[in-house]
Amino acid sequence: MQSFARKAFTLGVQSVHPRNLFPQLVKTSDGKLQISLPTGMIEKEFASIDKFVLIGGGKASGEMAIALSSVLKDSGIPMHGIVNVAKGQQFAGYEGLVPFNYARHPVPDEDGVNGVREMFKHLETTTPNSLVFILISGGASALMPLPSDGISLEDIQEMTKVLLSSGISIGDINTIRKHVSGVNGGRLGLAAVKRGATCITFIISDVIGDDLSTIGSGPTVYDPTTIADVLEICHGNNIFEKLPISIQDYFSRCSKNQHTQIEKEAEKKILENVSLSTMDYSLTRFIIL
């Protein structure tokens, strides 16, 4: 029985390993790129694509980048980008088609911030003929930090320590994180489509229930939460007074000048152009933007 359970577990893990999964989903053939998903086939002529841009972050995103870039390289189309991975990770057999940026997890560091800034620079070079792949997995919240205006990285680091020791759920932690980030809560997705590029986001979940807006704090997923939700979590769990003063002040200011409903609806409309498809393998989820 133990042998059967061990074998079943191993097969399950192998089935969702990016190096096994991506070649089944993304193929190049006869001058075309084919992306096969449960909802159907996405197909693009090589001649219609001026570049690939691969960006993202998370504890599994390095393997995702290896698997995807290994398929895309056969197209001969220029490939650019950067992927934030955890310091200490090693990747055997990687040809370096897309550079890795090593950052700290679970408390973010300046290297992570620098990597995210590079991602936005790559997005600024895209055109309507570009194809952007965003690779998100568990740990992206820490590995892809970009503090909101007026908040320092040191503030985010201190806040992270408070949240991780608070005992609140990962959903509540990421709700708070999204409201002090320039990348989470759909902001990366908005930047990715700003210049008209086609964007495909691949997400591997490590969150119970697979809430796509919670995984990695949802860089390409519309954020339904509000600053009122943040304050309710903070005050309800006696966290607010433990946060850095700058973040307390930031939340207080935001509560008086909330994102207008019109602005939120505009963001939602853009991100609702994302067609969702679910892979029935383990906890893997894919989003097409």
PDB file of C-alpha atoms in Angstrom:
ATOM      1  CA  MET A   1       0.000   0.000   0.000  1.00  0.00           C
ATOM      2  CA  GLN A   2       2.816   2.394   0.908  1.00  0.00           C
ATOM      3  CA  SER A   3       4.585   1.555  -2.343  1.00  0.00           C
ATOM      4  CA  PHE A   4       1.419   2.276  -4.352  1.00  0.00           C
ATOM      5  CA  ALA A   5       0.844   5.575  -2.532  1.00  0.00           C
ATOM      6  CA  ARG A   6       4.468   6.606  -3.072  1.00  0.00           C
ATOM      7  CA  LYS A   7       4.240   5.750  -6.770  1.00  0.00           C
ATOM      8  CA  ALA A   8       0.962   7.662  -7.158  1.00  0.00           C
ATOM      9  CA  PHE A   9       2.454  10.684  -5.407  1.00  0.00           C
ATOM     10  CA  THR A  10       5.586  10.589  -7.589  1.00  0.00           C
ATOM     11  CA  LEU A  11       3.559  10.296 -10.784  1.00  0.00           C
ATOM     12  CA  GLY A  12       1.358  13.185  -9.687  1.00  0.00           C
ATOM     13  CA  VAL A  13       4.337  15.430  -9.037  1.00  0.00           C
ATOM     14  CA  GLN A  14       6.008  14.421 -12.299  1.00  0.00           C
ATOM     15  CA  SER A  15       2.840  15.163 -14.269  1.00  0.00           C
ATOM     16  CA  VAL A  16       2.892  18.814 -13.197  1.00  0.00           C
ATOM     17  CA  HIS A  17       6.633  19.351 -13.406  1.00  0.00           C
ATOM     18  CA  PRO A  18       7.063  22.194 -15.898  1.00  0.00           C
ATOM     19  CA  ARG A  19       9.626  20.277 -17.975  1.00  0.00           C
ATOM     20  CA  ASN A  20       7.014  17.554 -18.537  1.00  0.00           C
ATOM     21  CA  LEU A  21       3.960  19.779 -18.770  1.00  0.00           C
ATOM     22  CA  PHE A  22       5.027  22.611 -21.070  1.00  0.00           C
ATOM     23  CA  PRO A  23       6.113  20.486 -24.060  1.00  0.00           C
ATOM     24  CA  GLN A  24       2.599  19.051 -24.080  1.00  0.00           C
ATOM     25  CA  LEU A  25       1.023  22.501 -24.100  1.00  0.00           C
ATOM     26  CA  VAL A  26       3.328  24.670 -26.200  1.00  0.00           C
ATOM     27  CA  LYS A  27       4.644  23.429 -29.546  1.00  0.00           C
ATOM     28  CA  THR A  28       6.294  24.839 -32.640  1.00  0.00           C
ATOM     29  CA  SER A  29       5.456  23.278 -35.979  1.00  0.00           C
ATOM     30  CA  ASP A  30       5.367  24.347 -39.647  1.00  0.00           C
ATOM     31  CA  GLY A  31       6.164  27.955 -38.880  1.00  0.00           C
ATOM     32  CA  LYS A  32       3.489  28.196 -36.200  1.00  0.00           C
ATOM     33  CA  LEU A  33       3.307  28.431 -32.435  1.00  0.00           C
ATOM     34  CA  GLN A  34       0.585  26.248 -30.964  1.00  0.00           C
ATOM     35  CA  ILE A  35      -0.628  26.518 -27.380  1.00  0.00           C
ATOM     36  CA  SER A  36      -2.997  23.718 -26.450  1.00  0.00           C
ATOM     37  CA  LEU A  37      -5.393  24.259 -23.554  1.00  0.00           C
ATOM     38  CA  PRO A  38      -8.629  22.582 -22.460  1.00  0.00           C
ATOM     39  CA  THR A  39     -10.589  25.495 -23.961  1.00  0.00           C
ATOM     40  CA  GLY A  40      -8.979  25.069 -27.366  1.00  0.00           C
ATOM     41  CA  MET A  41      -5.889  25.814 -29.399  1.00  0.00           C
ATOM     42  CA  ILE A  42      -4.172  29.178 -29.596  1.00  0.00           C
ATOM     43  CA  GLU A  43      -2.207  29.390 -32.826  1.00  0.00           C
ATOM     44  CA  LYS A  44       0.099  32.126 -34.120  1.00  0.00           C
ATOM     45  CA  GLU A  45       2.250  32.309 -37.232  1.00  0.00           C
ATOM     46  CA  PHE A  46       5.926  32.888 -36.449  1.00  0.00           C
ATOM     47  CA  ALA A  47       5.892  35.690 -39.017  1.00  0.00           C
ATOM     48  CA  SER A  48       3.301  37.565 -36.943  1.00  0.00           C
ATOM     49  CA  ILE A  49       5.472  37.609 -33.781  1.00  0.00           C
ATOM     50  CA  ASP A  50       8.321  40.119 -33.451  1.00  0.00           C
ATOM     51  CA  LYS A  51       9.591  38.876 -30.058  1.00  0.00           C
ATOM     52  CA  PHE A  52       8.892  36.736 -27.050  1.00  0.00           C
ATOM     53  CA  VAL A  53       9.103  38.312 -23.593  1.00  0.00           C
ATOM     54  CA  LEU A  54       9.300  35.959 -20.600  1.00  0.00           C
ATOM     55  CA  ILE A  55       8.937  37.500 -17.152  1.00  0.00           C
ATOM     56  CA  GLY A  56       7.652  36.452 -13.752  1.00  0.00           C
ATOM     57  CA  GLY A  57       8.701  34.962 -10.459  1.00  0.00           C
ATOM     58  CA  GLY A  58       8.133  32.295  -7.865  1.00  0.00           C
ATOM     59  CA  LYS A  59       9.699  29.159  -6.456  1.00  0.00           C
ATOM     60  CA  ALA A  60       8.637  27.097  -9.500  1.00  0.00           C
ATOM     61  CA  SER A  61       9.039  29.845 -12.096  1.00  0.00           C
ATOM     62  CA  GLY A  62      12.657  28.987 -12.881  1.00  0.00           C
ATOM     63  CA  GLU A  63      11.662  25.516 -14.021  1.00  0.00           C
ATOM     64  CA  MET A  64       8.717  27.042 -15.892  1.00  0.00           C
ATOM     65  CA  ALA A  65      11.084  29.376 -17.751  1.00  0.00           C
ATOM     66  CA  ILE A  66      13.453  26.540 -18.610  1.00  0.00           C
ATOM     67  CA  ALA A  67      10.657  24.396 -20.006  1.00  0.00           C
ATOM     68  CA  LEU A  68       8.962  27.173 -21.975  1.00  0.00           C
ATOM     69  CA  SER A  69      12.121  28.741 -23.413  1.00  0.00           C
ATOM     70  CA  SER A  70      13.364  25.317 -24.497  1.00  0.00           C
ATOM     71  CA  VAL A  71      10.263  24.993 -26.663  1.00  0.00           C
ATOM     72  CA  LEU A  72      10.230  28.560 -27.953  1.00  0.00           C
ATOM     73  CA  LYS A  73      13.890  28.597 -29.004  1.00  0.00           C
ATOM     74  CA  ASP A  74      13.084  26.376 -32.000  1.00  0.00           C
ATOM     75  CA  SER A  75      11.041  29.207 -33.515  1.00  0.00           C
ATOM     76  CA  GLY A  76      14.093  31.411 -34.069  1.00  0.00           C
ATOM     77  CA  ILE A  77      12.131  34.392 -32.718  1.00  0.00           C
ATOM     78  CA  PRO A  78      14.113  36.740 -30.425  1.00  0.00           C
ATOM     79  CA  MET A  79      13.519  36.031 -26.743  1.00  0.00           C
ATOM     80  CA  HIS A  80      13.930  38.571 -23.954  1.00  0.00           C
ATOM     81  CA  GLY A  81      12.977  38.931 -20.309  1.00  0.00           C
ATOM     82  CA  ILE A  82      13.934  38.129 -16.752  1.00  0.00           C
ATOM     83  CA  VAL A  83      12.533  35.769 -14.115  1.00  0.00           C
ATOM     84  CA  ASN A  84      12.941  36.234 -10.367  1.00  0.00           C
ATOM     85  CA  VAL A  85      13.846  33.007  -8.563  1.00  0.00           C
ATOM     86  CA  ALA A  86      14.835  32.225  -4.987  1.00  0.00           C
ATOM     87  CA  LYS A  87      18.426  32.565  -3.867  1.00  0.00           C
ATOM     88  CA  GLY A  88      19.955  29.149  -3.398  1.00  0.00           C
ATOM     89  CA  GLN A  89      17.991  27.490  -6.182  1.00  0.00           C
ATOM     90  CA  GLN A  90      20.001  25.622  -8.803  1.00  0.00           C
ATOM     91  CA  PHE A  91      18.864  24.691 -12.294  1.00  0.00           C
ATOM     92  CA  ALA A  92      20.626  21.835 -14.049  1.00  0.00           C
ATOM     93  CA  GLY A  93      20.761  21.847 -17.822  1.00  0.00           C
ATOM     94  CA  TYR A  94      19.602  25.423 -18.304  1.00  0.00           C
ATOM     95  CA  GLU A  95      20.987  27.188 -21.361  1.00  0.00           C
ATOM     96  CA  GLY A  96      20.362  30.687 -20.083  1.00  0.00           C
ATOM     97  CA  LEU A  97      17.902  31.712 -22.804  1.00  0.00           C
ATOM     98  CA  VAL A  98      16.213  34.022 -20.302  1.00  0.00           C
ATOM     99  CA  PRO A  99      18.266  35.352 -17.376  1.00  0.00           C
ATOM    100  CA  PHE A 100      17.365  34.498 -13.819  1.00  0.00           C
ATOM    101  CA  ASN A 101      17.471  37.137 -11.122  1.00  0.00           C
ATOM    102  CA  TYR A 102      18.102  35.659  -7.684  1.00  0.00           C
ATOM    103  CA  ALA A 103      16.088  37.261  -4.887  1.00  0.00           C
ATOM    104  CA  ARG A 104      15.260  36.523  -1.250  1.00  0.00           C
ATOM    105  CA  HIS A 105      12.252  34.635   0.054  1.00  0.00           C
ATOM    106  CA  PRO A 106      10.128  34.934   2.197  1.00  0.00           C
ATOM    107  CA  VAL A 107      11.301  38.423   3.197  1.00  0.00           C
ATOM    108  CA  PRO A 108      11.926  40.417  -0.002  1.00  0.00           C
ATOM    109  CA  ASP A 109      15.154  42.222  -0.830  1.00  0.00           C
ATOM    110  CA  GLU A 110      16.543  44.869  -3.182  1.00  0.00           C
ATOM    111  CA  ASP A 111      17.535  42.237  -5.735  1.00  0.00           C
ATOM    112  CA  GLY A 112      13.874  41.307  -6.083  1.00  0.00           C
ATOM    113  CA  VAL A 113      12.907  44.953  -6.611  1.00  0.00           C
ATOM    114  CA  ASN A 114      15.590  45.385  -9.273  1.00  0.00           C
ATOM    115  CA  GLY A 115      14.326  42.314 -11.105  1.00  0.00           C
ATOM    116  CA  VAL A 116      10.754  43.626 -11.169  1.00  0.00           C
ATOM    117  CA  ARG A 117      11.934  46.968 -12.511  1.00  0.00           C
ATOM    118  CA  GLU A 118      13.684  45.105 -15.318  1.00  0.00           C
ATOM    119  CA  MET A 119      10.413  43.295 -16.092  1.00  0.00           C
ATOM    120  CA  PHE A 120       8.613  46.598 -16.557  1.00  0.00           C
ATOM    121  CA  LYS A 121      11.418  47.813 -18.813  1.00  0.00           C
ATOM    122  CA  HIS A 122      10.950  44.762 -21.020  1.00  0.00           C
ATOM    123  CA  LEU A 123       7.208  45.417 -21.198  1.00  0.00           C
ATOM    124  CA  GLU A 124       7.920  48.953 -22.400  1.00  0.00           C
ATOM    125  CA  THR A 125       9.666  47.500 -25.463  1.00  0.00           C
ATOM    126  CA  THR A 126       6.695  45.419 -26.610  1.00  0.00           C
ATOM    127  CA  THR A 127       4.485  46.051 -29.629  1.00  0.00           C
ATOM    128  CA  PRO A 128       1.110  44.650 -30.749  1.00  0.00           C
ATOM    129  CA  ASN A 129       3.141  41.901 -32.464  1.00  0.00           C
ATOM    130  CA  SER A 130       4.891  40.814 -29.263  1.00  0.00           C
ATOM    131  CA  LEU A 131       3.965  37.747 -27.253  1.00  0.00           C
ATOM    132  CA  VAL A 132       4.453  38.101 -23.500  1.00  0.00           C
ATOM    133  CA  PHE A 133       4.564  35.077 -21.213  1.00  0.00           C
ATOM    134  CA  ILE A 134       4.214  35.747 -17.475  1.00  0.00           C
ATOM    135  CA  LEU A 135       5.241  32.850 -15.246  1.00  0.00           C
ATOM    136  CA  ILE A 136       3.830  32.973 -11.711  1.00  0.00           C
ATOM    137  CA  SER A 137       4.111  30.423  -8.919  1.00  0.00           C
ATOM    138  CA  GLY A 138       4.061  30.270  -5.140  1.00  0.00           C
ATOM    139  CA  GLY A 139       6.505  32.667  -3.520  1.00  0.00           C
ATOM    140  CA  ALA A 140       6.003  35.388  -6.130  1.00  0.00           C
ATOM    141  CA  SER A 141       4.677  37.795  -3.491  1.00  0.00           C
ATOM    142  CA  ALA A 142       8.131  37.925  -1.884  1.00  0.00           C
ATOM    143  CA  LEU A 143      10.233  37.318  -4.982  1.00  0.00           C
ATOM    144  CA  MET A 144       8.541  40.086  -7.001  1.00  0.00           C
ATOM    145  CA  PRO A 145       8.454  43.101  -4.660  1.00  0.00           C
ATOM    146  CA  LEU A 146       7.799  46.649  -5.826  1.00  0.00           C
ATOM    147  CA  PRO A 147       6.758  48.979  -2.989  1.00  0.00           C
ATOM    148  CA  SER A 148       4.020  51.508  -3.705  1.00  0.00           C
ATOM    149  CA  ASP A 149       5.054  55.158  -3.905  1.00  0.00           C
ATOM    150  CA  GLY A 150       6.000  56.534  -0.515  1.00  0.00           C
ATOM    151  CA  ILE A 151       6.790  53.134   0.988  1.00  0.00           C
ATOM    152  CA  SER A 152      10.357  51.860   1.334  1.00  0.00           C
ATOM    153  CA  LEU A 153      11.623  48.336   0.883  1.00  0.00           C
ATOM    154  CA  GLU A 154      12.569  48.351   4.571  1.00  0.00           C
ATOM    155  CA  ASP A 155       8.919  49.083   5.393  1.00  0.00           C
ATOM    156  CA  ILE A 156       7.824  46.126   3.264  1.00  0.00           C
ATOM    157  CA  GLN A 157      10.392  43.870   4.906  1.00  0.00           C
ATOM    158  CA  GLU A 158       9.201  44.809   8.390  1.00  0.00           C
ATOM    159  CA  MET A 159       5.554  44.421   7.351  1.00  0.00           C
ATOM    160  CA  THR A 160       6.304  40.979   5.916  1.00  0.00           C
ATOM    161  CA  LYS A 161       7.818  39.821   9.196  1.00  0.00           C
ATOM    162  CA  VAL A 162       4.763  41.069  11.101  1.00  0.00           C
ATOM    163  CA  LEU A 163       2.356  39.332   8.733  1.00  0.00           C
ATOM    164  CA  LEU A 164       4.230  36.022   8.668  1.00  0.00           C
ATOM    165  CA  SER A 165       4.251  35.862  12.464  1.00  0.00           C
ATOM    166  CA  SER A 166       0.623  36.963  12.865  1.00  0.00           C
ATOM    167  CA  GLY A 167      -1.036  33.594  12.232  1.00  0.00           C
ATOM    168  CA  ILE A 168      -3.502  34.998   9.674  1.00  0.00           C
ATOM    169  CA  SER A 169      -4.279  33.124   6.451  1.00  0.00           C
ATOM    170  CA  ILE A 170      -2.212  33.468   3.269  1.00  0.00           C
ATOM    171  CA  GLY A 171      -5.290  34.988   1.639  1.00  0.00           C
ATOM    172  CA  ASP A 172      -5.401  37.767   4.236  1.00  0.00           C
ATOM    173  CA  ILE A 173      -1.635  38.254   4.072  1.00  0.00           C
ATOM    174  CA  ASN A 174      -1.754  38.671   0.308  1.00  0.00           C
ATOM    175  CA  THR A 175      -4.744  41.015   0.509  1.00  0.00           C
ATOM    176  CA  ILE A 176      -2.568  43.344   2.568  1.00  0.00           C
ATOM    177  CA  ARG A 177       0.458  42.848   0.315  1.00  0.00           C
ATOM    178  CA  LYS A 178      -1.518  43.743  -2.815  1.00  0.00           C
ATOM    179  CA  HIS A 179      -2.367  47.172  -1.430  1.00  0.00           C
ATOM    180  CA  VAL A 180       1.264  48.212  -0.913  1.00  0.00           C
ATOM    181  CA  SER A 181       2.561  46.848  -4.216  1.00  0.00           C
ATOM    182  CA  GLY A 182       3.156  48.312  -7.652  1.00  0.00           C
ATOM    183  CA  VAL A 183       3.059  44.883  -9.296  1.00  0.00           C
ATOM    184  CA  ASN A 184       0.445  42.758  -7.521  1.00  0.00           C
ATOM    185  CA  GLY A 185      -3.329  42.886  -7.697  1.00  0.00           C
ATOM    186  CA  GLY A 186      -3.346  42.889 -11.512  1.00  0.00           C
ATOM    187  CA  ARG A 187      -0.891  45.753 -11.964  1.00  0.00           C
ATOM    188  CA  LEU A 188       1.640  43.673 -13.895  1.00  0.00           C
ATOM    189  CA  GLY A 189      -1.139  42.452 -16.178  1.00  0.00           C
ATOM    190  CA  LEU A 190      -2.295  45.996 -16.872  1.00  0.00           C
ATOM    191  CA  ALA A 191       1.261  46.978 -17.807  1.00  0.00           C
ATOM    192  CA  ALA A 192       1.676  43.895 -19.996  1.00  0.00           C
ATOM    193  CA  VAL A 193      -1.273  44.736 -22.266  1.00  0.00           C
ATOM    194  CA  LYS A 194      -0.779  48.503 -22.221  1.00  0.00           C
ATOM    195  CA  ARG A 195       1.116  48.539 -25.528  1.00  0.00           C
ATOM    196  CA  GLY A 196      -1.132  46.018 -27.224  1.00  0.00           C
ATOM    197  CA  ALA A 197       0.968  42.872 -26.828  1.00  0.00           C
ATOM    198  CA  THR A 198      -0.661  39.463 -26.470  1.00  0.00           C
ATOM    199  CA  CYS A 199      -0.039  38.176 -22.963  1.00  0.00           C
ATOM    200  CA  ILE A 200      -0.278  34.620 -21.677  1.00  0.00           C
ATOM    201  CA  THR A 201       0.076  34.018 -17.961  1.00  0.00           C
ATOM    202  CA  PHE A 202       0.913  30.570 -16.640  1.00  0.00           C
ATOM    203  CA  ILE A 203       0.249  30.050 -12.943  1.00  0.00           C
ATOM    204  CA  ILE A 204       1.150  27.117 -10.723  1.00  0.00           C
ATOM    205  CA  SER A 205      -0.780  27.269  -7.479  1.00  0.00           C
ATOM    206  CA  ASP A 206       0.368  26.564  -3.954  1.00  0.00           C
ATOM    207  CA  VAL A 207      -2.784  27.993  -2.383  1.00  0.00           C
ATOM    208  CA  ILE A 208      -5.582  25.825  -1.001  1.00  0.00           C
ATOM    209  CA  GLY A 209      -8.657  26.534  -3.103  1.00  0.00           C
ATOM    210  CA  ASP A 210      -6.538  27.943  -5.945  1.00  0.00           C
ATOM    211  CA  ASP A 211      -7.840  31.519  -5.710  1.00  0.00           C
ATOM    212  CA  LEU A 212      -6.025  33.050  -8.673  1.00  0.00           C
ATOM    213  CA  SER A 213      -6.047  36.516  -7.132  1.00  0.00           C
ATOM    214  CA  THR A 214      -4.239  35.124  -4.071  1.00  0.00           C
ATOM    215  CA  ILE A 215      -1.522  33.022  -5.765  1.00  0.00           C
ATOM    216  CA  GLY A 216       1.598  35.187  -5.734  1.00  0.00           C
ATOM    217  CA  SER A 217      -0.760  38.087  -4.834  1.00  0.00           C
ATOM    218  CA  GLY A 218      -2.219  37.963  -8.345  1.00  0.00           C
ATOM    219  CA  PRO A 219       0.118  40.076 -10.511  1.00  0.00           C
ATOM    220  CA  THR A 220      -2.119  39.606 -13.564  1.00  0.00           C
ATOM    221  CA  VAL A 221      -5.460  39.004 -11.858  1.00  0.00           C
ATOM    222  CA  TYR A 222      -8.086  41.619 -10.989  1.00  0.00           C
ATOM    223  CA  ASP A 223      -8.081  42.412  -7.272  1.00  0.00           C
ATOM    224  CA  PRO A 224     -11.599  42.488  -5.832  1.00  0.00           C
ATOM    225  CA  THR A 225     -10.410  43.603  -2.383  1.00  0.00           C
ATOM    226  CA  THR A 226     -10.452  47.149  -1.064  1.00  0.00           C
ATOM    227  CA  ILE A 227      -8.551  49.173   1.505  1.00  0.00           C
ATOM    228  CA  ALA A 228     -11.548  48.620   3.796  1.00  0.00           C
ATOM    229  CA  ASP A 229     -10.804  44.886   3.649  1.00  0.00           C
ATOM    230  CA  VAL A 230      -7.181  45.593   4.550  1.00  0.00           C
ATOM    231  CA  LEU A 231      -8.144  47.696   7.569  1.00  0.00           C
ATOM    232  CA  GLU A 232     -10.655  45.092   8.723  1.00  0.00           C
ATOM    233  CA  ILE A 233      -7.985  42.376   8.612  1.00  0.00           C
ATOM    234  CA  CYS A 234      -5.404  44.545  10.348  1.00  0.00           C
ATOM    235  CA  HIS A 235      -7.643  45.821  13.141  1.00  0.00           C
ATOM    236  CA  GLY A 236      -9.484  42.526  13.546  1.00  0.00           C
ATOM    237  CA  ASN A 237      -6.212  40.692  14.151  1.00  0.00           C
ATOM    238  CA  ASN A 238      -4.448  43.434  16.169  1.00  0.00           C
ATOM    239  CA  ILE A 239      -1.876  43.901  13.426  1.00  0.00           C
ATOM    240  CA  PHE A 240      -2.305  47.551  12.493  1.00  0.00           C
ATOM    241  CA  GLU A 241      -0.280  49.045  15.350  1.00  0.00           C
ATOM    242  CA  LYS A 242       2.548  46.590  14.672  1.00  0.00           C
ATOM    243  CA  LEU A 243       3.045  47.777  11.099  1.00  0.00           C
ATOM    244  CA  PRO A 244       5.642  50.424  10.245  1.00  0.00           C
ATOM    245  CA  ILE A 245       4.291  53.933  10.828  1.00  0.00           C
ATOM    246  CA  SER A 246       4.703  54.771   7.137  1.00  0.00           C
ATOM    247  CA  ILE A 247       2.406  51.881   6.157  1.00  0.00           C
ATOM    248  CA  GLN A 248      -0.137  52.801   8.835  1.00  0.00           C
ATOM    249  CA  ASP A 249      -0.185  56.338   7.431  1.00  0.00           C
ATOM    250  CA  TYR A 250      -0.400  55.016   3.872  1.00  0.00           C
ATOM    251  CA  PHE A 251      -3.434  52.851   4.657  1.00  0.00           C
ATOM    252  CA  SER A 252      -5.089  55.725   6.508  1.00  0.00           C
ATOM    253  CA  ARG A 253      -4.563  58.062   3.541  1.00  0.00           C
ATOM    254  CA  CYS A 254      -5.857  55.441   1.119  1.00  0.00           C
ATOM    255  CA  SER A 255      -8.991  54.926   3.207  1.00  0.00           C
ATOM    256  CA  LYS A 256      -9.825  58.616   2.744  1.00  0.00           C
ATOM    257  CA  ASN A 257      -9.030  58.606  -0.967  1.00  0.00           C
ATOM    258  CA  GLN A 258     -10.010  55.160  -2.152  1.00  0.00           C
ATOM    259  CA  HIS A 259      -9.610  54.022  -5.718  1.00  0.00           C
ATOM    260  CA  THR A 260     -12.839  55.280  -7.301  1.00  0.00           C
ATOM    261  CA  GLN A 261     -15.376  52.699  -8.388  1.00  0.00           C
ATOM    262  CA  ILE A 262     -15.019  53.962 -11.964  1.00  0.00           C
ATOM    263  CA  GLU A 263     -11.258  53.318 -11.882  1.00  0.00           C
ATOM    264  CA  LYS A 264     -11.749  49.861 -10.367  1.00  0.00           C
ATOM    265  CA  GLU A 265     -14.319  48.971 -13.004  1.00  0.00           C
ATOM    266  CA  ALA A 266     -11.970  50.161 -15.760  1.00  0.00           C
ATOM    267  CA  GLU A 267      -9.200  47.910 -14.437  1.00  0.00           C
ATOM    268  CA  LYS A 268     -11.623  45.021 -14.095  1.00  0.00           C
ATOM    269  CA  LYS A 269     -12.782  45.486 -17.693  1.00  0.00           C
ATOM    270  CA  ILE A 270      -9.215  45.228 -18.970  1.00  0.00           C
ATOM    271  CA  LEU A 271      -8.401  42.190 -16.856  1.00  0.00           C
ATOM    272  CA  GLU A 272     -11.726  40.545 -17.666  1.00  0.00           C
ATOM    273  CA  ASN A 273     -10.350  40.125 -21.189  1.00  0.00           C
ATOM    274  CA  VAL A 274      -8.425  37.294 -19.593  1.00  0.00           C
ATOM    275  CA  SER A 275      -9.971  33.987 -20.634  1.00  0.00           C
ATOM    276  CA  LEU A 276      -9.477  31.404 -17.892  1.00  0.00           C
ATOM    277  CA  SER A 277      -8.745  27.740 -18.422  1.00  0.00           C
ATOM    278  CA  THR A 278      -8.137  25.202 -15.682  1.00  0.00           C
ATOM    279  CA  MET A 279      -5.733  22.298 -15.972  1.00  0.00           C
ATOM    280  CA  ASP A 280      -7.041  19.185 -14.213  1.00  0.00           C
ATOM    281  CA  TYR A 281      -3.589  18.246 -12.966  1.00  0.00           C
ATOM    282  CA  SER A 282      -2.782  18.656  -9.279  1.00  0.00           C
ATOM    283  CA  LEU A 283      -2.971  22.367  -8.326  1.00  0.00           C
ATOM    284  CA  THR A 284      -1.891  23.805 -11.674  1.00  0.00           C
ATOM    285  CA  ARG A 285      -3.887  26.681 -13.119  1.00  0.00           C
ATOM    286  CA  PHE A 286      -3.394  28.630 -16.326  1.00  0.00           C
ATOM    287  CA  ILE A 287      -4.610  32.105 -17.211  1.00  0.00           C
ATOM    288  CA  ILE A 288      -4.638  33.506 -20.728  1.00  0.00           C
ATOM    289  CA  LEU A 289      -4.486  37.281 -20.888  1.00  0.00           C
TER     290      LEU A 289
END
